[in-house]
Coordinates of C-alpha atoms and ligand atoms in Angstrom, one line a residue:
Chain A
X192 CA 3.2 -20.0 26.9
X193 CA 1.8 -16.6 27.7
X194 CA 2.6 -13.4 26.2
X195 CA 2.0 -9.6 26.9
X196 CA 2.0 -7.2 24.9
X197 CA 1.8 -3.3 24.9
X198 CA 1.0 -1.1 22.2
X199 CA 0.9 2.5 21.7
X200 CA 2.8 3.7 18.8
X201 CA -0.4 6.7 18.4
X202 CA -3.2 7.2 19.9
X203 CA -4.1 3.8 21.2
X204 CA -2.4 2.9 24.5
X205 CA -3.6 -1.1 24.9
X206 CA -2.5 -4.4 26.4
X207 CA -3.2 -7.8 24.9
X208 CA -2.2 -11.0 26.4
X209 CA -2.3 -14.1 24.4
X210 CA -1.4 -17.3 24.4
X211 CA -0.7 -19.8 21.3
X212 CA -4.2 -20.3 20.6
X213 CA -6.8 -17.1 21.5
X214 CA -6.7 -13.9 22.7
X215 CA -6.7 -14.0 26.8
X216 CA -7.7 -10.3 27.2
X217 CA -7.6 -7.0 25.9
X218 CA -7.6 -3.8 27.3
X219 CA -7.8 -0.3 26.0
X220 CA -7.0 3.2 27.2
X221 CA -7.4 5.1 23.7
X222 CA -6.5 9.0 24.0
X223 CA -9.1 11.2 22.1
X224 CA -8.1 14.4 21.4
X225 CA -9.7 17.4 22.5
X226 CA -9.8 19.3 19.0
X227 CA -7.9 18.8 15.6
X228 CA -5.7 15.6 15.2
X229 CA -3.3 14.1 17.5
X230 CA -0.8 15.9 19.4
X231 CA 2.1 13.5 19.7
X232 CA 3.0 15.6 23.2
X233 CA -0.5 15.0 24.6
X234 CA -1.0 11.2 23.6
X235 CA 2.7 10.7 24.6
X236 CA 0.9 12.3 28.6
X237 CA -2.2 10.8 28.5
X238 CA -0.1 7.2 27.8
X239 CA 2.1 8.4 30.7
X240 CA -0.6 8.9 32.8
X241 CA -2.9 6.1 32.3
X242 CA -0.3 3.0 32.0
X243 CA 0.5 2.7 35.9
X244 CA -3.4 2.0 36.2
X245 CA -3.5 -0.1 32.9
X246 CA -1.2 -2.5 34.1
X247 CA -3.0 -2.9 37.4
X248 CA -6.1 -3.9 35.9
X249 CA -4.7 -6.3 33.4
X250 CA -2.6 -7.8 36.3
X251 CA -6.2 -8.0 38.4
X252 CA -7.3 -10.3 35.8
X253 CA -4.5 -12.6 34.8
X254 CA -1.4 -12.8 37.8
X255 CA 1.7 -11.3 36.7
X256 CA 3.5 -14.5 37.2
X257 CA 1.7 -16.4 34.7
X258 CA 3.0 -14.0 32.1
X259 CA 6.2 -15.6 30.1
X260 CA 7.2 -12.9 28.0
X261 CA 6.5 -9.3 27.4
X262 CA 6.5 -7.3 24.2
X263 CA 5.7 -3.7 23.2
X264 CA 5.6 -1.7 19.7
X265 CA 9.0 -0.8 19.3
X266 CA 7.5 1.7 15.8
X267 CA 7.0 2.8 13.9
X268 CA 5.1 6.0 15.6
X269 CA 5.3 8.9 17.6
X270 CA 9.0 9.2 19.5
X271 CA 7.1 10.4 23.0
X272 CA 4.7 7.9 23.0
X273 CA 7.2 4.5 21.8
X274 CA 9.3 5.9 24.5
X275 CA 6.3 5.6 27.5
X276 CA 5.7 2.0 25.7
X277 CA 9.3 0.9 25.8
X278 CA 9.7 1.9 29.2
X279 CA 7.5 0.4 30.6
X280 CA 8.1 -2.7 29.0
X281 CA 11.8 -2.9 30.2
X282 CA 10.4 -2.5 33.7
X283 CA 7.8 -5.3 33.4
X284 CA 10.6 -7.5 31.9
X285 CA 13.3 -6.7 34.9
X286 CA 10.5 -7.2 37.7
X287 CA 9.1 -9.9 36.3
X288 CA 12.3 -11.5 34.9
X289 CA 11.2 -12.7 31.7
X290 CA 12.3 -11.6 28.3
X291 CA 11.9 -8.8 26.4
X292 CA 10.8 -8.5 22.7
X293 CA 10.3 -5.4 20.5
X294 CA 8.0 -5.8 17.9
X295 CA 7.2 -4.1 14.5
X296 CA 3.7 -2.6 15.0
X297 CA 2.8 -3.3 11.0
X298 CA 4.2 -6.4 11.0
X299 CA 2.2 -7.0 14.2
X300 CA -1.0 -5.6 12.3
X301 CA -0.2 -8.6 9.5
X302 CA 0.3 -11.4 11.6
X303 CA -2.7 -11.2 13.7
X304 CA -4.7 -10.7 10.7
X305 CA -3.4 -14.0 9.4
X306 CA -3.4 -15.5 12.3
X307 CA -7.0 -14.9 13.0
X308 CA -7.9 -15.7 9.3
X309 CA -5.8 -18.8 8.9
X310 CA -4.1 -17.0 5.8
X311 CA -0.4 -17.9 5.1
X312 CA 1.1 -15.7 2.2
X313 CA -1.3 -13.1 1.0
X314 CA -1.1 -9.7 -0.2
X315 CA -1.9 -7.2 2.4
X316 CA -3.5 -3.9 2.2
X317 CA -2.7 -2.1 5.2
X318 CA -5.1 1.2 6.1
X319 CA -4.4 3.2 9.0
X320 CA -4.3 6.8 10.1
X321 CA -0.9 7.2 8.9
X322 CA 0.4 4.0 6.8
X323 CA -1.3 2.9 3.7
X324 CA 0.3 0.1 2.4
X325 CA 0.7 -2.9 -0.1
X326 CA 3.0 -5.7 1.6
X327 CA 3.8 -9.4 0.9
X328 CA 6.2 -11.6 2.0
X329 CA 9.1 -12.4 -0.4
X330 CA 12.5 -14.1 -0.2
X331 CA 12.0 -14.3 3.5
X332 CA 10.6 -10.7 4.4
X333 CA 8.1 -8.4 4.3
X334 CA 8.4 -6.2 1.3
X335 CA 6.2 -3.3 0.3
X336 CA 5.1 -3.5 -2.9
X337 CA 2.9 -0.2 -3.0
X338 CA 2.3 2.5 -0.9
X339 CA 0.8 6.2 -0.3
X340 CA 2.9 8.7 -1.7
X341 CA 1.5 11.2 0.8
X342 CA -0.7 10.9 3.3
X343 CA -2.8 7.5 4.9
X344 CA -6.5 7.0 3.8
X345 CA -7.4 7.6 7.4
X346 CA -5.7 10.6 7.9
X347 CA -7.2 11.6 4.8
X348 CA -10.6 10.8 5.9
X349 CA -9.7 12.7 9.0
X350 CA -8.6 16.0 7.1
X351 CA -11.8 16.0 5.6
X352 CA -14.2 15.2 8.3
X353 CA -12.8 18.1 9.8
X354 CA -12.7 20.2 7.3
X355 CA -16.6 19.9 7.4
X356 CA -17.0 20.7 10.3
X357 CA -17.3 17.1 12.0
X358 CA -15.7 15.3 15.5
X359 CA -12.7 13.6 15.5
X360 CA -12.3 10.7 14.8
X361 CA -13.5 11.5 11.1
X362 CA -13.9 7.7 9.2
X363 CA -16.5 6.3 10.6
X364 CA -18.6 9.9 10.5
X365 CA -17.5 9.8 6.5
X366 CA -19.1 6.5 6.2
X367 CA -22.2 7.4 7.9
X368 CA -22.9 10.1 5.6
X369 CA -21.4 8.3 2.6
X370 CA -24.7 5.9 2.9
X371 CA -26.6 8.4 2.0
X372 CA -24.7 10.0 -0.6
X373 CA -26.5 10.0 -4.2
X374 CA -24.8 11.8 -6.6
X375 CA -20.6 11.4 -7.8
X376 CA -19.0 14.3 -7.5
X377 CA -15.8 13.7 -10.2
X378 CA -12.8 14.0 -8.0
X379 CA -9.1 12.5 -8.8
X380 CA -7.8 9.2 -9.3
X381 CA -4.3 8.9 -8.4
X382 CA -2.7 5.7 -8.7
X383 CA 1.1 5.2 -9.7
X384 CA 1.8 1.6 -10.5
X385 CA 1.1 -0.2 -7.5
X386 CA 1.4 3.6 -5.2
X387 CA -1.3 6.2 -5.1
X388 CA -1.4 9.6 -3.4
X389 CA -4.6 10.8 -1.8
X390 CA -3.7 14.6 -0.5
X391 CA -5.4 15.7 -4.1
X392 CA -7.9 14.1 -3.6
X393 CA -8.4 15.8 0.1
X394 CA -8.3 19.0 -1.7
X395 CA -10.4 19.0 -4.6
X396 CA -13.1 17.5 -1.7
X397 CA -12.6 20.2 0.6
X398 CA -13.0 22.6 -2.7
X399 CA -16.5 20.7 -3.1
X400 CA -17.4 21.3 0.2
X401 CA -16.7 25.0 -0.2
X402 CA -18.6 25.5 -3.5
X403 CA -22.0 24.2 -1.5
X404 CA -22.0 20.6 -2.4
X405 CA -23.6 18.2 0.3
X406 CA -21.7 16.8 3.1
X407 CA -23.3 13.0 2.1
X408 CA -22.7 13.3 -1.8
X409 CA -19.1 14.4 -0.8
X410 CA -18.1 11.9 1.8
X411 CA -19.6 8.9 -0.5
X412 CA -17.5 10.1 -3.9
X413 CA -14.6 10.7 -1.5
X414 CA -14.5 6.9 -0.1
X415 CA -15.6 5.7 -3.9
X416 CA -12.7 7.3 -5.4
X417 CA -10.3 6.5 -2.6
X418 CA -11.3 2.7 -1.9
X419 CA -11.6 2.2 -5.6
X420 CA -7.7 3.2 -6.1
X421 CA -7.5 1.0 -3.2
X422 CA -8.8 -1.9 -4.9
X423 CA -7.3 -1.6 -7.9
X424 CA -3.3 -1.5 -6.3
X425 CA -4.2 -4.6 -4.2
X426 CA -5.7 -6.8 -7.7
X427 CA -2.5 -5.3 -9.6
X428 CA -0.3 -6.5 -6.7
X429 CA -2.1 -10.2 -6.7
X430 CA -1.7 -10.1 -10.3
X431 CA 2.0 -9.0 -10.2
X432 CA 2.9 -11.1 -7.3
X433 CA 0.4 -14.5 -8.7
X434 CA -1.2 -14.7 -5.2
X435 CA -4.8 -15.0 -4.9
X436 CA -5.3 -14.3 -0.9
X437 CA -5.8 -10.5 -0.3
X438 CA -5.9 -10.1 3.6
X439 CA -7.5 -6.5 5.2
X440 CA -5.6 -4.7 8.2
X441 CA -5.5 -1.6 10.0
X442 CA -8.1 0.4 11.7
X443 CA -9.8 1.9 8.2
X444 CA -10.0 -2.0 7.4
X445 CA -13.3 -1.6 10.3
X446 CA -15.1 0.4 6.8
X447 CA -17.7 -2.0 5.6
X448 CA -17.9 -0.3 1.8
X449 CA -13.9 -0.9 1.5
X450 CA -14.5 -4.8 2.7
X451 CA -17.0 -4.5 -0.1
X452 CA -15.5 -3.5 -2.7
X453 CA -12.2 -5.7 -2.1
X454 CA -14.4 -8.9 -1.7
X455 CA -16.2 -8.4 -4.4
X456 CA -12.9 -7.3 -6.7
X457 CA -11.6 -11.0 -5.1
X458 CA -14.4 -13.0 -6.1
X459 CA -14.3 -11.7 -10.0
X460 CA -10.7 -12.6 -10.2
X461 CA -11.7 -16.0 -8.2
X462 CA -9.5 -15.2 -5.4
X463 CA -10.4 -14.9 -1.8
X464 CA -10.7 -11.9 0.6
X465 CA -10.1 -12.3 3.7
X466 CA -10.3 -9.7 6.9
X467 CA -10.1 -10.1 10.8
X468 CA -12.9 -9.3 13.5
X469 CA -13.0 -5.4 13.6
X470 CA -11.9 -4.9 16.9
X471 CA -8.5 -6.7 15.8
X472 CA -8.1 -4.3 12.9
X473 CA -7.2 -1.1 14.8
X474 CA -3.8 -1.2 16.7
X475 CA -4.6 -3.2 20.0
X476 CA -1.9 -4.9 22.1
X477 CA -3.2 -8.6 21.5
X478 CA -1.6 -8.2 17.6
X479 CA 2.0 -6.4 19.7
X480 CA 1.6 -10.2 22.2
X481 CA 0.8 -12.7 19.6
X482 CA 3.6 -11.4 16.8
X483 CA 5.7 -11.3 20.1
X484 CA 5.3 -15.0 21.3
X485 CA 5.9 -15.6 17.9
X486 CA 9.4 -14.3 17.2
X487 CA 10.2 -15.4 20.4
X488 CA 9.2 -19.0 19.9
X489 CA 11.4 -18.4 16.9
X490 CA 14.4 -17.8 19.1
X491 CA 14.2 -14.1 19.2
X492 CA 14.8 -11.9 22.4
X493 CA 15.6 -8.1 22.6
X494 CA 17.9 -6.9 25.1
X495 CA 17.7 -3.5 27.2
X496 CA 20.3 -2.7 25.1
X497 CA 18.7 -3.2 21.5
X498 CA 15.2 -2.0 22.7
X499 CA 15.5 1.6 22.0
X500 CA 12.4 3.0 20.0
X501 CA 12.3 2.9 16.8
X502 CA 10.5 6.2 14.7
X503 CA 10.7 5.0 11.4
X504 CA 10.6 1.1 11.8
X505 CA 9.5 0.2 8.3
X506 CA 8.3 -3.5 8.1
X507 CA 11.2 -4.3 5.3
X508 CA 13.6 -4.3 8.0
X509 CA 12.4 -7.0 10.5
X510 CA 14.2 -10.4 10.3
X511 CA 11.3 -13.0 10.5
Chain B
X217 CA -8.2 -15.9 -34.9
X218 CA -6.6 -18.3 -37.0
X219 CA -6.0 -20.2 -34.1
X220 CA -3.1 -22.3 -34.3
X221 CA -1.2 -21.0 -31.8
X222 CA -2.3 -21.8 -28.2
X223 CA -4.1 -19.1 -26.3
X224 CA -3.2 -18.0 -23.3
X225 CA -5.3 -15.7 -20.7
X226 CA -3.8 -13.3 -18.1
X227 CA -6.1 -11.9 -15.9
X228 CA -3.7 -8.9 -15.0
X229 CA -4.6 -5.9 -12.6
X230 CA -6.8 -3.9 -14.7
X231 CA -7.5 -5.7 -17.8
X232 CA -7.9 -9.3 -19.4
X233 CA -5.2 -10.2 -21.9
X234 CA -5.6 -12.8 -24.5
X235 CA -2.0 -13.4 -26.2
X236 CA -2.9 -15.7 -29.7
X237 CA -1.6 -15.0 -32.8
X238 CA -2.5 -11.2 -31.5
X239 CA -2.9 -9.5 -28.1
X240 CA -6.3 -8.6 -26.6
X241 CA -6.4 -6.6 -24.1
X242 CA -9.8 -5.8 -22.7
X243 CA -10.9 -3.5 -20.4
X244 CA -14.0 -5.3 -18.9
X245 CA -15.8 -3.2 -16.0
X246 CA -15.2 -3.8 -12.9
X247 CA -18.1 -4.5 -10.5
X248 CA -16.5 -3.4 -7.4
X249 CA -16.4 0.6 -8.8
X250 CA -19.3 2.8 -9.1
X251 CA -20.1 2.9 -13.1
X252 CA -19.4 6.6 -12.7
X253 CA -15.9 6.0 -12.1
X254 CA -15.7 2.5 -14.0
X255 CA -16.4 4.1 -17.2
X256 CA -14.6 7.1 -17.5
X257 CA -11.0 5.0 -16.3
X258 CA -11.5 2.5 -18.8
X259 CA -12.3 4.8 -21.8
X260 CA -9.5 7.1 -20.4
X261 CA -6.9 4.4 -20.6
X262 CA -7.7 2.3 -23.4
X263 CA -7.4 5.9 -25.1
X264 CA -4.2 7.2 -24.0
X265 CA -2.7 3.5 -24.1
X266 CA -3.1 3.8 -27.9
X267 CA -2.3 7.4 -28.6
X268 CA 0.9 7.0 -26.0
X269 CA 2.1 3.5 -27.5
X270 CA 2.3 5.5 -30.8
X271 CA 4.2 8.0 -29.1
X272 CA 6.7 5.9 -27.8
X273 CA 7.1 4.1 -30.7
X274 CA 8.2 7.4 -32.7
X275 CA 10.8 8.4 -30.2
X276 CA 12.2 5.0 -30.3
X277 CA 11.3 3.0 -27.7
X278 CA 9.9 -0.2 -29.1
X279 CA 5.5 -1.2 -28.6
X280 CA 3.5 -3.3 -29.9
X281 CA 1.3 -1.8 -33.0
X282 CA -2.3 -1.4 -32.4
X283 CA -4.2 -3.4 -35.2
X284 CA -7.8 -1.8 -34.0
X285 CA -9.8 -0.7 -31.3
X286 CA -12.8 -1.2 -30.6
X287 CA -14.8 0.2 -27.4
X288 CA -12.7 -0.7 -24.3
X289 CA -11.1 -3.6 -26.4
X290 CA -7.2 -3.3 -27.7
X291 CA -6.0 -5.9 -30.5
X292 CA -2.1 -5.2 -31.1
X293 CA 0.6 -7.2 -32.4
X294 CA 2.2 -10.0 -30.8
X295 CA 5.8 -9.7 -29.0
X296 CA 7.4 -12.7 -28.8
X297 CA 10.0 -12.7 -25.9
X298 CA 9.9 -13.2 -22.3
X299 CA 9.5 -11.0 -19.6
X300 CA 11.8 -8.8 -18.4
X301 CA 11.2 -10.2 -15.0
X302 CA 12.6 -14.0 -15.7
X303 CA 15.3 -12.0 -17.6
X304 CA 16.6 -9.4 -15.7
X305 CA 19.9 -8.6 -15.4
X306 CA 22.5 -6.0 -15.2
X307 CA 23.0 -5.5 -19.1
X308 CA 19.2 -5.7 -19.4
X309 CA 18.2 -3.0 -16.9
X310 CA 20.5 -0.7 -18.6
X311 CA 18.4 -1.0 -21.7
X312 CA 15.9 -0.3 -19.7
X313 CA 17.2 3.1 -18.6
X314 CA 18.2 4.0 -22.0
X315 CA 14.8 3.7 -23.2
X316 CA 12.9 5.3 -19.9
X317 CA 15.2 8.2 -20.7
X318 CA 13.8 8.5 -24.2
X319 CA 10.3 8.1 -23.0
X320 CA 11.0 11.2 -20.4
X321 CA 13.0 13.1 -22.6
X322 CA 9.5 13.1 -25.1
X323 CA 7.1 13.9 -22.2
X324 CA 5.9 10.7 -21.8
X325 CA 5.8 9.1 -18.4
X326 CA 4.7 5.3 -18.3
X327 CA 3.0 5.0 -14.9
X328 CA 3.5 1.3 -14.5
X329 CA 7.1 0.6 -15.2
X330 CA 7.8 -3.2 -13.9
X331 CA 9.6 -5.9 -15.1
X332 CA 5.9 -7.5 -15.9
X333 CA 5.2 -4.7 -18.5
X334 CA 8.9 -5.4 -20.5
X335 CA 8.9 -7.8 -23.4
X336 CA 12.8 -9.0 -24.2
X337 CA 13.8 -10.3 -27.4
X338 CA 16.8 -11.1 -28.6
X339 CA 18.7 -8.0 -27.1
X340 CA 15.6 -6.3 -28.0
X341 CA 13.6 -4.1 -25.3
X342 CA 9.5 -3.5 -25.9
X343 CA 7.3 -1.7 -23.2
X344 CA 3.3 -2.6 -23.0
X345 CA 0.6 -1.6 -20.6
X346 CA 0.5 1.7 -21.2
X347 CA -2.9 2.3 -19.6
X348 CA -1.7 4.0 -16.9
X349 CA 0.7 6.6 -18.8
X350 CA 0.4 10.2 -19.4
X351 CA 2.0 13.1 -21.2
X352 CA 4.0 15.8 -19.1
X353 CA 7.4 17.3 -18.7
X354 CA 7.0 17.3 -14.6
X355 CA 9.9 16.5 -12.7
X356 CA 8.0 15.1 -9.7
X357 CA 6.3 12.8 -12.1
X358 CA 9.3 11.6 -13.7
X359 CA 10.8 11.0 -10.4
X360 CA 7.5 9.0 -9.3
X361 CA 7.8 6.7 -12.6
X362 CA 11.1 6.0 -11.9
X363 CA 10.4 5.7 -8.3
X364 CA 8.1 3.6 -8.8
X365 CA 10.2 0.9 -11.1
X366 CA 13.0 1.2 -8.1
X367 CA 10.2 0.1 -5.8
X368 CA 9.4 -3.2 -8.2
X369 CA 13.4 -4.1 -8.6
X370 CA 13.8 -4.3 -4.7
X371 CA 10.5 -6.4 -4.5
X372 CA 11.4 -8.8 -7.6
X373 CA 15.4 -9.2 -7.4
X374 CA 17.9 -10.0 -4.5
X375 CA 20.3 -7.8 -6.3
X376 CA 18.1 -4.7 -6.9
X377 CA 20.7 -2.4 -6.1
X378 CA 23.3 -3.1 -8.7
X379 CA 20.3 -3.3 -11.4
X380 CA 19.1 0.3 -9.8
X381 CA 22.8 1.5 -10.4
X382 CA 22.6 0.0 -14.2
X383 CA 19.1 2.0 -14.9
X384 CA 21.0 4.8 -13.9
X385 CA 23.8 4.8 -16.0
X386 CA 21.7 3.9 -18.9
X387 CA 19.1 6.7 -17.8
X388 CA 21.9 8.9 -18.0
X389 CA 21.8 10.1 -21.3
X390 CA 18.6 11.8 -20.4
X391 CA 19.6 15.8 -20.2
X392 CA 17.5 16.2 -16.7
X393 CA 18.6 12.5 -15.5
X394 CA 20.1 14.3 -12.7
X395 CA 17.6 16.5 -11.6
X396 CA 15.1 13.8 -12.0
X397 CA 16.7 10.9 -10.1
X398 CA 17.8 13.7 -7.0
X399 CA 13.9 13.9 -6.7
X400 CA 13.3 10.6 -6.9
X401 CA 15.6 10.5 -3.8
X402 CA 13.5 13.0 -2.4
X403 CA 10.6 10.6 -3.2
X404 CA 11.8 7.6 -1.2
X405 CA 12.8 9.6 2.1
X406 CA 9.7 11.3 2.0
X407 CA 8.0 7.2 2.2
X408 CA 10.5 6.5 5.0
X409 CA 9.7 9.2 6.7
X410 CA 6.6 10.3 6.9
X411 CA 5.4 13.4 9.4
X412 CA 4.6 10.8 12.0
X413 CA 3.4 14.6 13.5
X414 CA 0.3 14.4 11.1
X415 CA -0.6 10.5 12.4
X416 CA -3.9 10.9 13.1
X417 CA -6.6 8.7 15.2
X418 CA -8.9 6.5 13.3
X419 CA -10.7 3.6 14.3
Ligands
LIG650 N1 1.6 -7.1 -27.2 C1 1.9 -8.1 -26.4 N2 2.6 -9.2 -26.8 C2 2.9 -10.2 -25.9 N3 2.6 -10.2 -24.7 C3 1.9 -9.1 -24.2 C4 1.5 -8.1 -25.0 N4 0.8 -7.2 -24.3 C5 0.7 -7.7 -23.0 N5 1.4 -8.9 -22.9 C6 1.5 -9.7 -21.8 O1 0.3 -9.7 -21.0 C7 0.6 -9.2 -19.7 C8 -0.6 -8.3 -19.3 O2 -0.7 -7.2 -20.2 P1 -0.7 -5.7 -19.6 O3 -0.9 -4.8 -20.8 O4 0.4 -5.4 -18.8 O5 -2.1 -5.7 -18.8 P2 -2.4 -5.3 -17.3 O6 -2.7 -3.8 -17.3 O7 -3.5 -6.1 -16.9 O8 -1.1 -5.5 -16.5 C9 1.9 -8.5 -19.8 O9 2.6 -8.5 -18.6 C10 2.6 -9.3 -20.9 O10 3.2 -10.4 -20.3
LIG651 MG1 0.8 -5.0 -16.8

């Protein structure tokens, strides 16, 4: 069985097809912003404006009548650009006659993630632009167990790159400069249980920055401090919960120190880490097709009806 | 120790706990922080775990008593009991709001309340793990601690709601229970909902 699947809940607009065992294709049309962060009205037009030719090229590759089924990210996200996703998903589904199925976009991030890593019922740390999350399954669902009380890690990292000065995006220019960072600058440690905040910690940065600090000392305490906090809610979470798989998703999953520090917090607890190929860790529309072709296979199906988008999906309120 | 009691080691989230005849709790460093940060976390909170158990234990919320420290190393009394979390129930949870109200009402917010860090005995409540604790008379932080123990009830139990409505009652007594548990509401919408205007690209 084939399955397509669309996502573009931000600023990723990208089609996976899959079937039950690999990844057929993937194809990206990401929007980058001119200046500053996303503007939900300008990723919501360039999604508008680049999925008419997205859809031709996917169909260049694998005929439209091969496809079975057809997903999209039903949220959570940005209204304007779930709608462009949605739509043209009910389109596909009524040309094509085949079903429809909306999917959770986290819960898509955590199945692909096991799926690729062979994992069955780990605790998840999910790090994203605008989620940062603890999740594991439990009586049935998925449950968040621990989660930012502000802001994500990568809009955090975002805020700061910009802040000095740098292009958008801002993580993987923070952890270019955080290699050569030499000296900890003391900044704060917020964790709550199994929550943690990080918009102090933004702050007191962009104070150090202002004082004269360097850009490389600041960026490397900055990802210390925050992936530490990190690592310490997903070991109390496997402690709390008794699990010993930890399992890495989300596009700030792609940082190589935060993979360090939570394999290395996994081995001394004699647990084992596990993360998926990087380019499965941002959103991508293979993770929107495979959790797809899953529920589907489960006997789920959304109809026009039902497939209206969904802001403020949270993962606690899918039915597996 | 004297051992005739069997040991038995937890490997919790921060710290290793040895429960014989007395508790150990150790604070060992972690390798996957920078010493910088290692250090200065695990003398902070074996610190104010002692100091604030003392605390509590004066306003009337049952701990166990610290019998020495020693570096980032905690021996305390033994509470016998299980855990809250294989006891829970609606009479339980009350208790449990009584004595969170006592806590607040003194300043002191736990930082960690689960059903894990609850000792029951007999009818008789004990909190540990106070590592994570601090002293203030902040609303917001109130609200976050209790937020926080909401957040553990709907993970642990099928019937988290009617054990959230029974912290409440017993919570009640606190004089700002109810300016405290309107921000915790604030605290959950604002996780519901966050300003998916600020969702920024990262790759
Ligand atoms: N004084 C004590 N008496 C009996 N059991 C204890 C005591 N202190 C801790 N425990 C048990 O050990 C577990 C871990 O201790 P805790 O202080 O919560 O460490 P951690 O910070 O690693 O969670 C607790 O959940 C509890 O079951
Ligand atoms: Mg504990």
């Amino acid at each position: 069985m084939i399955a397509l699947g669309i996502e573009g809940t931000a600023w990723n607009l990208s089609i996976g097809v899959v079937d039950e065992n690999r990844v057929i294709l993937v194809e990206d049309r990401p929007y980058i912003p001119k200046e500053g962060g996303i503007h939900p009205r300008e990723a919501s037009q360039h999604h508008a404006e680049v999925i008419g030719e997205l859809i031709r090229s996917v169909f260049s590759k694998i005929p439209p009548q091969k496809i079975d089924l057809v997903a999209f990210s039903q949220g959570p996200g940005l209204g304007p650009c779930l709608r462009i996703v949605a739509t043209a998903a009910r389109a596909l589904s009524l040309k094509l006659n085949i079903p429809l199925i909306g999917v959770n976009h986290c819960h898509a991030h955590v199945e692909i993630g096991r799926w690729m890593c062979g994992v069955s019922d780990p605790v998840v740390l999910y790090v994203s632009g605008g989620n940062s999350q603890i999740i594991s399954k439990k009586g049935g669902r998925y449950r968040v167990f621990g989660e930012t009380l502000d802001i994500g890690i990568g809009n955090a990292l975002d805020k700061l790159a910009r802040y000095m000065g740098l292009q958008h995006p801002g993580g993987p220019k923070i952890e270019k400069l955080a290699k050569n960072g030499r000296k900890y600058l003391k900044l704060p440690y917020v964790v709550k249980g199994m929550d943690f905040s990080f918009s102090g910690l933004v702050t007191a940065s962009q104070k150090l920055y202002d004082r004269g600090e360097r850009k490389e000392d600041i960026a490397y305490s900055f990802q210390e401090t925050a992936f530490s906090m990190l690592a310490e809610v997903s070991e109390r979470a496997m402690a709390y919960l008794e699990k010993d798989d930890l399992l890495l998703v989300g596009g700030v999953g792609a940082n190589k120190r935060l993979k360090e520090m939570l394999k290395i917090m996994c081995e001394d607890r004699e647990g084992n880490f596990y993360a998926p190929p990087t380019e499965f860790m941002g959103d991508n529309g293979a993770m929107i097709a495979y959790t797809g072709l899953k529920l589907f296979l489960k006997g789920r199906e959304t109809s026009i009806d039902e497939s209206f988008v969904k802001p403020d999906y949270r993962i606690e309120e899918v039915e597996l | 120790m004297l051992g005739f009691m069997k040991v038995k080691r937890y490997i919790g989230g921060e710290a290793e706990v040895i429960i014989s005849e007395v508790v150990e709790k150790i604070r060992k460093p972690k390798r996957y922080r920078i010493p910088e940060i290692d250090e200065e976390l695990r003398k902070k909170r074996t610190r104010s775990e002692v100091r604030i158990m003392a605390m509590a234990r004066k306003v009337g919320v049952a701990t166990p008593i610290v019998l020495d420290v020693e570096g980032d190393k905690i021996i305390m009394e033994r509470i016998e009991g299980e855990a809250v979390k294989n006891v829970m129930d609606e009479e339980v949870a009350r208790k449990i709001g009584e004595a969170v109200a006592k806590l607040h009402r003194a300043g002191i917010v736990h930082g960690d309340l689960t059903p894990m860090n609850m000792i029951y005995n007999n009818g008789k409540l004990y909190f540990v793990d106070f590592g994570l604790a601090f002293h203030t008379h902040d609303i917001e932080a109130k609200g976050v601690d209790i937020h926080v123990f909401f957040e553990s009830l709907k993970a642990s139990f099928e019937n988290w709601e009617k054990l959230k409505d029974a912290f409440i009652e017993g919570y009640s007594c606190y004089e700002r229970a109810k300016e405290v548990l309107e921000r915790v509401k604030e605290i959950e919408e604002r996780g519901r909902y966050i300003d998916r205007s600020k969702y920024e690209v990262n790759r």
